[in-house]
Tab-separated table of C-alpha atoms and ligand atoms in Angstrom:
chain	number	residue	atom	x	y	z
A	23	MET	CA	33.194	33.789	-31.232
A	24	ALA	CA	34.096	30.596	-33.823
A	25	ALA	CA	31.875	27.672	-32.645
A	26	GLU	CA	33.727	24.994	-30.962
A	27	LEU	CA	33.736	21.895	-32.250
A	28	THR	CA	34.609	18.687	-30.766
A	29	ALA	CA	33.867	14.756	-31.199
A	30	PHE	CA	33.883	11.957	-29.860
A	31	ARG	CA	33.614	8.544	-31.661
A	32	GLY	CA	32.667	4.998	-29.732
A	33	THR	CA	29.109	2.947	-29.570
A	34	ILE	CA	26.650	5.500	-29.084
A	35	LEU	CA	23.382	4.798	-27.259
A	36	TYR	CA	20.278	6.835	-26.126
A	37	PHE	CA	16.387	6.786	-25.382
A	38	ARG	CA	13.895	8.027	-27.317
A	39	ASP	CA	10.901	6.773	-25.146
A	40	ASP	CA	10.366	4.059	-22.588
A	41	PRO	CA	10.787	1.000	-23.612
A	42	GLY	CA	8.463	-0.193	-21.149
A	43	VAL	CA	5.555	0.899	-22.600
A	44	ALA	CA	7.217	1.810	-26.483
A	45	SER	CA	8.091	-0.979	-28.657
A	46	PRO	CA	11.816	-1.325	-27.379
A	47	ALA	CA	12.932	-1.578	-30.469
A	48	ASP	CA	11.907	1.742	-31.253
A	49	SER	CA	12.397	3.314	-27.954
A	50	HIS	CA	16.256	3.358	-28.862
A	51	VAL	CA	19.286	4.668	-31.235
A	52	HIS	CA	21.922	2.398	-30.618
A	53	ILE	CA	25.242	2.817	-33.517
A	54	GLU	CA	27.901	0.496	-33.006
A	55	ASP	CA	30.540	2.241	-34.323
A	56	GLY	CA	28.873	5.872	-34.014
A	57	LEU	CA	30.170	9.298	-33.329
A	58	LEU	CA	28.889	12.068	-31.083
A	59	VAL	CA	29.886	15.955	-32.111
A	60	ILE	CA	29.490	18.652	-30.378
A	61	GLU	CA	29.438	22.258	-30.923
A	62	ASN	CA	29.768	24.848	-27.557
A	63	GLY	CA	28.477	21.961	-25.504
A	64	HIS	CA	25.564	21.236	-27.112
A	65	VAL	CA	24.844	17.328	-28.541
A	66	ALA	CA	25.121	18.562	-32.788
A	67	ARG	CA	25.223	15.689	-34.796
A	68	VAL	CA	25.175	11.925	-33.965
A	69	GLY	CA	25.239	9.124	-36.433
A	70	PRO	CA	27.934	6.377	-37.848
A	71	ALA	CA	31.273	7.505	-37.478
A	72	GLU	CA	32.549	6.697	-40.972
A	73	PRO	CA	30.813	9.791	-43.291
A	74	LEU	CA	30.338	11.764	-39.659
A	75	LEU	CA	34.019	11.649	-39.956
A	76	ALA	CA	34.692	12.783	-43.707
A	77	ALA	CA	32.139	15.543	-43.277
A	78	LEU	CA	33.953	17.333	-39.728
A	79	PRO	CA	36.282	19.687	-40.429
A	80	LYS	CA	39.779	19.515	-40.844
A	81	GLY	CA	41.183	19.609	-37.352
A	82	THR	CA	38.147	18.886	-35.110
A	83	PRO	CA	39.094	17.134	-32.466
A	84	VAL	CA	38.077	13.575	-32.664
A	85	THR	CA	38.436	11.241	-29.305
A	86	ASP	CA	38.631	7.788	-29.799
A	87	HIS	CA	36.543	5.660	-27.092
A	88	ARG	CA	35.529	3.000	-29.438
A	89	GLY	CA	34.546	-0.291	-27.437
A	90	MET	CA	33.146	2.015	-24.651
A	91	LEU	CA	29.593	3.048	-24.779
A	92	LEU	CA	28.779	6.681	-24.873
A	93	MET	CA	25.904	7.253	-22.995
A	94	PRO	CA	23.511	10.101	-21.268
A	95	GLY	CA	24.759	10.731	-17.586
A	96	PHE	CA	22.938	9.421	-15.261
A	97	ILE	CA	19.982	11.484	-13.436
A	98	ASP	CA	19.445	10.411	-9.973
A	99	ALA	CA	16.556	12.156	-9.173
A	100	HIS	CA	16.573	12.275	-5.219
A	101	VAL	CA	19.395	11.613	-3.313
A	102	HIS	CA	20.804	14.196	0.322
A	103	TYR	CA	23.808	15.741	-0.109
A	104	ALA	CA	24.025	16.166	3.508
A	105	GLN	CA	24.336	12.662	4.431
A	106	THR	CA	27.214	11.956	2.351
A	107	ASP	CA	29.217	11.381	5.530
A	108	VAL	CA	26.561	9.160	7.108
A	109	ILE	CA	26.318	6.741	3.976
A	110	ALA	CA	26.257	3.151	6.190
A	111	SER	CA	24.630	3.769	8.945
A	112	GLY	CA	22.538	0.729	10.277
A	113	GLY	CA	20.015	-0.899	12.491
A	114	GLY	CA	16.303	0.475	12.694
A	115	THR	CA	13.689	2.194	10.306
A	116	LEU	CA	12.838	5.002	8.562
A	117	LEU	CA	12.221	7.351	11.776
A	118	ASN	CA	14.465	5.655	14.283
A	119	TRP	CA	17.457	5.899	11.375
A	120	LEU	CA	16.621	9.548	11.007
A	121	GLU	CA	16.560	10.410	14.833
A	122	GLN	CA	19.517	8.318	15.296
A	123	HIS	CA	21.689	8.482	12.005
A	124	ILE	CA	20.069	11.692	10.350
A	125	PHE	CA	19.412	14.873	12.182
A	126	PRO	CA	22.237	14.767	14.364
A	127	GLU	CA	24.535	14.267	11.115
A	128	GLU	CA	22.116	17.277	9.032
A	129	ALA	CA	22.865	19.887	12.487
A	130	ARG	CA	26.714	20.284	10.790
A	131	PHE	CA	25.836	21.664	8.171
A	132	ALA	CA	24.327	24.676	9.994
A	133	GLU	CA	28.011	25.573	9.397
A	134	HIS	CA	28.608	26.851	5.829
A	135	ALA	CA	32.547	25.933	5.321
A	136	HIS	CA	31.262	22.148	6.079
A	137	ALA	CA	28.192	22.244	3.760
A	138	SER	CA	30.713	23.483	1.458
A	139	GLU	CA	33.007	21.239	2.017
A	140	VAL	CA	30.359	18.250	1.646
A	141	ALA	CA	29.488	19.770	-0.950
A	142	ASP	CA	32.520	19.439	-2.924
A	143	PHE	CA	32.951	16.054	-1.976
A	144	PHE	CA	29.685	14.854	-3.352
A	145	LEU	CA	29.401	16.571	-6.470
A	146	ASP	CA	32.554	15.039	-7.380
A	147	GLU	CA	31.552	11.928	-5.964
A	148	LEU	CA	28.320	11.902	-8.535
A	149	LEU	CA	30.398	12.609	-11.017
A	150	ARG	CA	32.594	9.704	-10.800
A	151	HIS	CA	29.973	7.705	-10.574
A	152	GLY	CA	28.969	9.147	-14.041
A	153	THR	CA	25.681	10.975	-12.380
A	154	THR	CA	26.303	14.418	-14.469
A	155	THR	CA	22.127	15.678	-13.021
A	156	ALA	CA	20.277	14.870	-9.941
A	157	LEU	CA	17.729	16.203	-7.251
A	158	VAL	CA	18.964	17.179	-3.725
A	159	PHE	CA	18.131	17.535	0.008
A	160	GLY	CA	20.257	20.047	1.289
A	161	SER	CA	19.318	20.397	5.644
A	162	VAL	CA	17.112	23.222	7.353
A	163	HIS	CA	20.047	25.710	7.060
A	164	ARG	CA	20.097	28.344	4.719
A	165	THR	CA	23.577	27.912	3.809
A	166	SER	CA	23.316	24.790	3.097
A	167	ALA	CA	21.385	25.753	0.305
A	168	ASP	CA	24.019	28.368	-0.805
A	169	ALA	CA	27.486	26.611	-0.514
A	170	PHE	CA	25.752	23.378	-2.578
A	171	PHE	CA	24.693	26.105	-5.341
A	172	GLU	CA	28.218	27.505	-5.123
A	173	ALA	CA	30.118	24.734	-5.670
A	174	ALA	CA	27.251	23.457	-8.193
A	175	ALA	CA	27.933	26.605	-10.488
A	176	ARG	CA	31.333	25.947	-10.199
A	177	ARG	CA	31.224	22.507	-12.074
A	178	GLY	CA	28.475	23.930	-14.242
A	179	MET	CA	26.501	20.751	-13.621
A	180	ARG	CA	22.567	20.810	-14.067
A	181	LEU	CA	20.830	20.252	-10.695
A	182	GLY	CA	18.119	20.798	-8.529
A	183	ALA	CA	18.378	21.559	-5.025
A	184	GLY	CA	16.491	23.730	-1.929
A	185	GLN	CA	16.425	23.849	1.848
A	186	VAL	CA	14.702	21.696	3.566
A	187	MET	CA	11.306	22.751	5.363
A	188	MET	CA	11.383	21.409	9.071
A	189	ASP	CA	9.456	23.330	12.210
A	190	ARG	CA	7.803	20.419	13.982
A	191	HIS	CA	9.031	16.974	15.209
A	192	CYS	CA	12.725	17.335	15.334
A	193	PRO	CA	15.725	18.648	17.257
A	194	GLU	CA	15.088	22.206	18.095
A	195	ALA	CA	18.480	23.004	16.257
A	196	LEU	CA	17.126	22.074	12.964
A	197	ARG	CA	13.552	23.542	13.820
A	198	ASP	CA	12.691	26.647	11.147
A	199	THR	CA	9.641	28.192	11.055
A	200	ALA	CA	6.582	28.679	9.102
A	201	GLU	CA	7.295	32.052	7.690
A	202	SER	CA	11.648	31.844	8.225
A	203	SER	CA	11.091	28.621	5.818
A	204	HIS	CA	8.780	30.590	2.977
A	205	ARG	CA	11.037	33.930	3.315
A	206	ASP	CA	14.305	31.757	2.797
A	207	ALA	CA	12.751	29.742	0.191
A	208	ARG	CA	11.208	32.739	-2.121
A	209	GLU	CA	14.730	34.623	-1.567
A	210	LEU	CA	17.064	31.559	-2.682
A	211	ILE	CA	14.726	31.158	-5.506
A	212	GLU	CA	15.375	34.865	-6.644
A	213	ARG	CA	18.986	33.976	-6.059
A	214	TRP	CA	19.365	30.645	-7.751
A	215	ASP	CA	16.526	29.275	-9.840
A	216	GLY	CA	17.197	29.566	-13.297
A	217	ASN	CA	21.201	30.683	-12.637
A	218	GLY	CA	22.940	29.139	-15.278
A	219	ARG	CA	21.679	25.247	-14.778
A	220	LEU	CA	20.737	25.712	-11.888
A	221	HIS	CA	16.758	24.943	-10.599
A	222	TYR	CA	15.204	25.654	-7.499
A	223	ALA	CA	13.662	22.993	-5.573
A	224	ILE	CA	10.998	23.795	-2.740
A	225	THR	CA	11.425	20.886	-0.350
A	226	PRO	CA	9.143	19.885	2.560
A	227	ARG	CA	11.691	17.087	4.303
A	228	PHE	CA	7.870	14.936	4.944
A	229	ALA	CA	4.664	15.740	6.166
A	230	VAL	CA	5.415	14.583	9.373
A	231	THR	CA	7.667	17.671	9.438
A	232	SER	CA	6.077	20.145	8.443
A	233	SER	CA	2.673	21.998	10.231
A	234	ASP	CA	-0.277	22.742	8.122
A	235	GLU	CA	1.259	26.601	8.017
A	236	GLN	CA	4.012	25.351	6.501
A	237	LEU	CA	2.989	23.120	3.734
A	238	ARG	CA	0.150	26.088	3.026
A	239	LEU	CA	2.593	28.330	2.262
A	240	ALA	CA	4.932	25.996	0.693
A	241	GLY	CA	1.858	25.383	-2.088
A	242	GLU	CA	1.693	29.199	-2.125
A	243	LEU	CA	5.442	29.373	-3.263
A	244	ALA	CA	4.873	26.377	-5.493
A	245	ARG	CA	1.861	28.330	-7.458
A	246	ALA	CA	3.838	31.699	-7.728
A	247	HIS	CA	6.625	29.803	-9.118
A	248	PRO	CA	5.725	26.980	-11.334
A	249	ASN	CA	8.646	26.586	-12.303
A	250	ALA	CA	10.342	25.363	-9.071
A	251	PHE	CA	10.637	21.734	-8.311
A	252	ILE	CA	8.583	20.972	-5.432
A	253	HIS	CA	11.481	17.782	-3.178
A	254	SER	CA	9.662	15.605	-0.976
A	255	HIS	CA	9.053	12.479	0.787
A	256	VAL	CA	6.015	10.275	0.791
A	257	ALA	CA	4.170	6.520	1.571
A	258	GLU	CA	7.727	5.535	2.360
A	259	ASN	CA	6.904	3.627	5.685
A	260	THR	CA	3.887	2.272	7.350
A	261	ASP	CA	4.450	3.933	10.533
A	262	GLU	CA	5.198	6.656	9.035
A	263	VAL	CA	2.260	6.818	6.768
A	264	ALA	CA	-0.174	5.903	9.880
A	265	TRP	CA	1.352	9.241	11.516
A	266	VAL	CA	0.350	10.807	8.754
A	267	ALA	CA	-3.103	9.975	9.369
A	268	LYS	CA	-3.061	10.552	12.703
A	269	LEU	CA	-1.589	13.444	12.625
A	270	PHE	CA	-4.130	14.566	9.500
A	271	PRO	CA	-7.169	13.255	10.375
A	272	GLY	CA	-9.265	15.144	7.178
A	273	ALA	CA	-6.616	14.107	4.640
A	274	ARG	CA	-7.870	10.976	2.354
A	275	SER	CA	-4.281	9.801	2.303
A	276	TYR	CA	-0.718	10.477	2.609
A	277	LEU	CA	-0.848	12.035	-0.526
A	278	ASP	CA	-3.450	13.677	-0.139
A	279	VAL	CA	-2.188	15.702	2.575
A	280	TYR	CA	0.303	17.497	0.078
A	281	GLU	CA	-2.735	17.677	-2.644
A	282	ARG	CA	-4.634	20.015	-0.236
A	283	PHE	CA	-1.784	22.432	0.050
A	284	GLY	CA	-0.833	22.196	-3.718
A	285	LEU	CA	2.129	20.336	-3.903
A	286	LEU	CA	0.748	18.369	-6.630
A	287	ARG	CA	1.641	19.014	-9.814
A	288	GLU	CA	4.464	19.224	-11.986
A	289	ARG	CA	8.441	19.083	-11.011
A	290	ALA	CA	7.143	17.554	-7.628
A	291	ILE	CA	9.142	14.753	-7.746
A	292	TYR	CA	7.800	12.621	-4.306
A	293	ALA	CA	10.333	10.033	-3.465
A	294	HIS	CA	9.414	6.735	-2.325
A	295	CYS	CA	5.665	6.264	-3.441
A	296	ILE	CA	5.697	2.631	-1.874
A	297	HIS	CA	2.215	2.984	-0.031
A	298	LEU	CA	0.164	4.464	-2.215
A	299	ASP	CA	-3.397	3.047	-3.105
A	300	ALA	CA	-4.977	3.085	-7.238
A	301	ALA	CA	-6.262	7.155	-5.959
A	302	ASP	CA	-3.211	8.261	-5.405
A	303	ARG	CA	-1.396	6.728	-8.755
A	304	ARG	CA	-3.931	8.059	-10.640
A	305	ARG	CA	-3.804	11.841	-8.796
A	306	MET	CA	-0.394	11.321	-9.033
A	307	ALA	CA	-0.390	11.125	-13.045
A	308	GLU	CA	-3.286	13.316	-13.699
A	309	THR	CA	-1.154	15.966	-12.047
A	310	GLY	CA	1.986	15.169	-13.293
A	311	ALA	CA	4.504	14.104	-10.202
A	312	ALA	CA	6.418	12.013	-10.442
A	313	ALA	CA	7.957	9.423	-8.298
A	314	ALA	CA	11.567	8.602	-7.601
A	315	PHE	CA	12.039	4.722	-6.822
A	316	CYS	CA	14.589	4.037	-4.046
A	317	PRO	CA	15.657	0.484	-4.435
A	318	THR	CA	18.685	0.802	-2.386
A	319	SER	CA	16.987	2.676	0.522
A	320	ASN	CA	13.912	0.928	-0.070
A	321	LEU	CA	15.465	-2.585	0.881
A	322	PHE	CA	18.134	-1.327	3.507
A	323	LEU	CA	15.357	0.153	5.905
A	324	GLY	CA	13.392	-2.460	4.583
A	325	SER	CA	10.234	0.398	3.613
A	326	GLY	CA	8.829	-2.373	1.232
A	327	LEU	CA	8.722	-2.632	-2.612
A	328	PHE	CA	7.795	0.326	-5.223
A	329	ASP	CA	5.261	-1.218	-7.520
A	330	ILE	CA	6.108	-0.462	-11.446
A	331	GLU	CA	3.145	-2.217	-12.745
A	332	ALA	CA	0.643	-0.338	-10.644
A	333	THR	CA	2.606	3.142	-10.979
A	334	ASP	CA	2.731	1.926	-15.383
A	335	ALA	CA	-1.047	0.919	-14.945
A	336	ALA	CA	-1.898	4.911	-13.704
A	337	GLY	CA	0.622	6.199	-16.245
A	338	MET	CA	2.658	7.675	-13.498
A	339	ARG	CA	6.088	9.335	-14.421
A	340	PHE	CA	8.713	7.541	-12.136
A	341	ALA	CA	12.319	8.054	-12.234
A	342	LEU	CA	15.681	5.958	-10.378
A	343	ALA	CA	17.443	7.690	-7.576
A	344	THR	CA	19.784	6.206	-5.030
A	345	ASP	CA	18.401	8.380	-1.617
A	346	VAL	CA	22.248	8.373	-0.019
A	347	GLY	CA	22.386	8.142	2.643
A	348	GLY	CA	18.873	6.172	3.128
A	349	GLY	CA	20.749	4.639	0.104
A	350	THR	CA	23.631	2.594	0.109
A	351	SER	CA	25.467	3.546	-3.676
A	352	PHE	CA	25.928	6.741	-5.249
A	353	SER	CA	25.859	4.263	-8.350
A	354	LEU	CA	22.772	4.374	-10.438
A	355	LEU	CA	24.256	1.185	-12.028
A	356	GLN	CA	23.736	-0.343	-8.903
A	357	THR	CA	20.672	1.435	-8.213
A	358	MET	CA	19.006	-0.357	-11.497
A	359	GLN	CA	20.572	-3.588	-10.115
A	360	ASP	CA	18.643	-3.044	-6.941
A	361	ALA	CA	15.601	-2.051	-8.379
A	362	TYR	CA	15.598	-5.017	-10.991
A	363	LYS	CA	15.521	-7.566	-7.482
A	364	VAL	CA	12.747	-5.622	-6.284
A	365	ALA	CA	10.709	-6.175	-9.449
A	366	GLN	CA	11.738	-9.716	-8.902
A	367	GLN	CA	10.685	-9.945	-5.569
A	368	LYS	CA	7.301	-8.469	-6.642
A	369	GLY	CA	6.928	-10.692	-9.827
A	370	GLN	CA	7.338	-8.318	-12.330
A	371	THR	CA	9.466	-7.472	-14.581
A	372	LEU	CA	12.421	-4.851	-15.039
A	373	THR	CA	14.338	-5.539	-18.769
A	374	ALA	CA	18.301	-3.673	-18.559
A	375	LEU	CA	17.125	-1.373	-21.438
A	376	ARG	CA	14.075	-0.208	-19.283
A	377	ALA	CA	16.721	0.438	-16.716
A	378	PHE	CA	18.931	2.174	-18.733
A	379	TYR	CA	16.518	4.185	-20.029
A	380	LEU	CA	14.665	5.088	-16.942
A	381	ALA	CA	18.545	6.258	-15.666
A	382	THR	CA	18.391	8.536	-18.541
A	383	LEU	CA	15.740	10.417	-20.325
A	384	GLY	CA	13.345	8.422	-18.085
A	385	GLY	CA	14.847	10.578	-15.019
A	386	ALA	CA	14.485	13.442	-17.458
A	387	ARG	CA	10.676	13.507	-17.785
A	388	ALA	CA	10.513	13.402	-14.597
A	389	LEU	CA	11.481	15.797	-13.730
A	390	ARG	CA	10.574	18.074	-16.967
A	391	LEU	CA	14.305	18.253	-18.523
A	392	ASP	CA	14.243	16.645	-21.375
A	393	ASP	CA	14.231	19.018	-23.531
A	394	ARG	CA	17.679	19.595	-22.802
A	395	ILE	CA	19.538	16.603	-20.753
A	396	GLY	CA	18.842	13.349	-21.389
A	397	SER	CA	19.070	12.074	-24.682
A	398	PHE	CA	21.261	12.617	-27.724
A	399	GLU	CA	18.897	14.567	-29.997
A	400	PRO	CA	20.080	17.482	-31.655
A	401	GLY	CA	20.395	20.750	-29.442
A	402	ARG	CA	20.434	18.550	-26.324
A	403	GLU	CA	23.248	19.724	-23.633
A	404	ALA	CA	26.544	17.853	-23.849
A	405	ASP	CA	26.207	15.932	-20.734
A	406	PHE	CA	27.528	12.263	-21.326
A	407	ILE	CA	29.832	9.502	-20.174
A	408	VAL	CA	31.906	6.655	-21.276
A	409	LEU	CA	31.060	3.329	-19.766
A	410	ASP	CA	33.899	0.839	-19.759
A	411	PRO	CA	32.593	-2.777	-20.498
A	412	ALA	CA	35.720	-4.578	-19.321
A	413	ALA	CA	36.109	-2.293	-15.731
A	414	THR	CA	36.949	-5.275	-13.736
A	415	PRO	CA	38.430	-8.513	-14.493
A	416	LEU	CA	34.451	-10.894	-14.093
A	417	MET	CA	33.473	-7.988	-16.159
A	418	GLU	CA	35.619	-8.052	-18.988
A	419	ARG	CA	34.969	-12.126	-18.562
A	420	ARG	CA	31.303	-12.026	-19.323
A	421	MET	CA	31.336	-9.331	-21.250
A	422	ARG	CA	32.169	-11.757	-23.799
A	423	SER	CA	29.106	-13.734	-24.827
A	424	ALA	CA	27.269	-10.949	-23.894
A	425	ARG	CA	26.358	-10.489	-27.492
A	426	THR	CA	23.497	-8.365	-28.069
A	427	LEU	CA	23.070	-4.918	-26.465
A	428	GLU	CA	20.590	-5.933	-23.916
A	429	GLU	CA	23.129	-8.826	-23.083
A	430	ARG	CA	25.872	-6.419	-22.709
A	431	LEU	CA	22.967	-3.992	-20.503
A	432	PHE	CA	22.409	-7.060	-18.213
A	433	ALA	CA	25.530	-7.221	-17.112
A	434	TRP	CA	26.446	-3.787	-17.076
A	435	MET	CA	23.252	-3.263	-14.429
A	436	ILE	CA	23.520	-6.361	-12.538
A	437	LEU	CA	28.373	-6.399	-11.892
A	438	GLY	CA	28.254	-2.638	-12.703
A	439	ASP	CA	29.209	0.488	-10.625
A	440	GLU	CA	31.552	3.178	-10.321
A	441	ARG	CA	34.544	1.377	-11.700
A	442	SER	CA	32.584	1.031	-15.342
A	443	VAL	CA	32.533	4.630	-15.224
A	444	ARG	CA	35.592	6.041	-17.313
A	445	GLN	CA	34.696	9.374	-17.943
A	446	ALA	CA	31.897	11.858	-17.126
A	447	TYR	CA	31.695	15.295	-19.568
A	448	VAL	CA	29.714	18.048	-18.526
A	449	MET	CA	28.265	20.227	-21.451
A	450	GLY	CA	31.353	18.607	-23.818
A	451	LYS	CA	34.107	18.891	-21.358
A	452	LEU	CA	35.694	16.715	-19.400
A	453	ALA	CA	34.553	16.305	-15.683
A	454	SER	CA	35.965	13.368	-14.041
A	455	THR	CA	37.786	10.487	-15.044
A	456	SER	CA	37.643	6.662	-13.035
A	457	ALA	CA	40.458	5.683	-11.434
A	458	SER	CA	40.278	2.422	-13.283
A	459	ALA	CA	40.858	4.595	-15.789
A	460	ALA	CA	43.842	6.133	-15.080
A	461	ALA	CA	45.099	3.182	-13.605
A	462	ARG	CA	45.199	1.677	-16.846
A	463	SER	CA	46.460	4.568	-18.388
A	464	ALA	CA	49.699	5.012	-16.375
B	8	GUN	N1	11.704	10.765	4.833
B	8	GUN	C1	11.992	12.367	5.667
B	8	GUN	N2	13.168	12.498	6.031
B	8	GUN	C2	13.830	11.464	5.152
B	8	GUN	C3	15.050	11.068	5.073
B	8	GUN	O1	16.097	11.688	4.730
B	8	GUN	N3	15.370	9.454	3.800
B	8	GUN	C4	14.190	9.437	3.730
B	8	GUN	N4	14.872	7.993	3.640
B	8	GUN	N5	13.154	9.232	3.659
B	8	GUN	C5	12.595	10.483	4.864
B	9	ZN	ZN1	15.165	10.890	0.755
């Protein structure tokens, strides 16, 4: 088969390292007039436009995005597709919010047709917001995972997802058993993990809703399938932390519950990680587990403020995540904005450069997918987005005086949302075009 070559011209940005840790100047590649050359869905070359254009075989299609920023697609390290329809359900904090809004909604996912319809909407919504990879919670129903993976396979996106495990402290209609959850996950791993661009995530909801036996079997499964993700919540809310201490009196901490059952390792992603202590953070770092920082959710549910400095001091990996429906937006740009505000509240610093790193290469590193996605190094899968600096009249005005890359990224972080995302490409193919772009070209 002849190689399929295409190229995209625009301002290029991608990261090579964490600007919060490495020298910011060495952390990224920024080419004002750049070309991204894609061969069979993968990055072939990236560099200054003029010489690369001259070297392209005659007839290679070149899409002109000059004036726009081309960067790797956003990565959402923790989100619930089964909560799409209850985003913006207010009142209360974590535990009563779950009871009031979330559990009744998730009960609807027993039905395949419903799960399938929501999965299609959810994935299109991710793409519209520039998110090309996510780690996703389903519901406790097996069909919620099958419907999601079917929808994901139709789009060719790199995604992780799993059927939720929960065998206590939840409504009867949402309760599995330790054995059924283990059997379902084992079969789903066989069917979906490594199938195309899909990954299975072993997904105990949180320590509150799993018996010892369910967590033990989840740990066994995680040992047998080291390439599968482990995906759960930890230390989000103080009432939750106190409840876990009562339920597991032998554990040193909430995080230690998971460690005792073999659930701390690389490819284990824990949402929130707010109320951790120094020993917990050290164990996260030593085991290679990673945190998903979910600022819009943490502020919405009043859960607390993620501590970036303590996370860095421990050498922990962390990524950004929306946590919709606790989170209030699918947009990683809006998520960066709230992450910035959380850092401000803590008296800490989050630069725009680092926020964009966290939403791309940082997310890929947390998920251990950085050999495939998250940057434009040659050979990476060509999932990328086109960011518009003038998506709204206000942004257009603000960008006029934003001279440096850092200033422009800062304006996108604080003022941007899905209107800033003109296009999303999956494996080099156009997957989504924004309404604003469509309106402009009409
Ligand atoms: N902890 C357990 N389940 C959930 C959930 O659905 N959302 C959030 N934010 N936290 C949780
Ligand atoms: Zn969550």
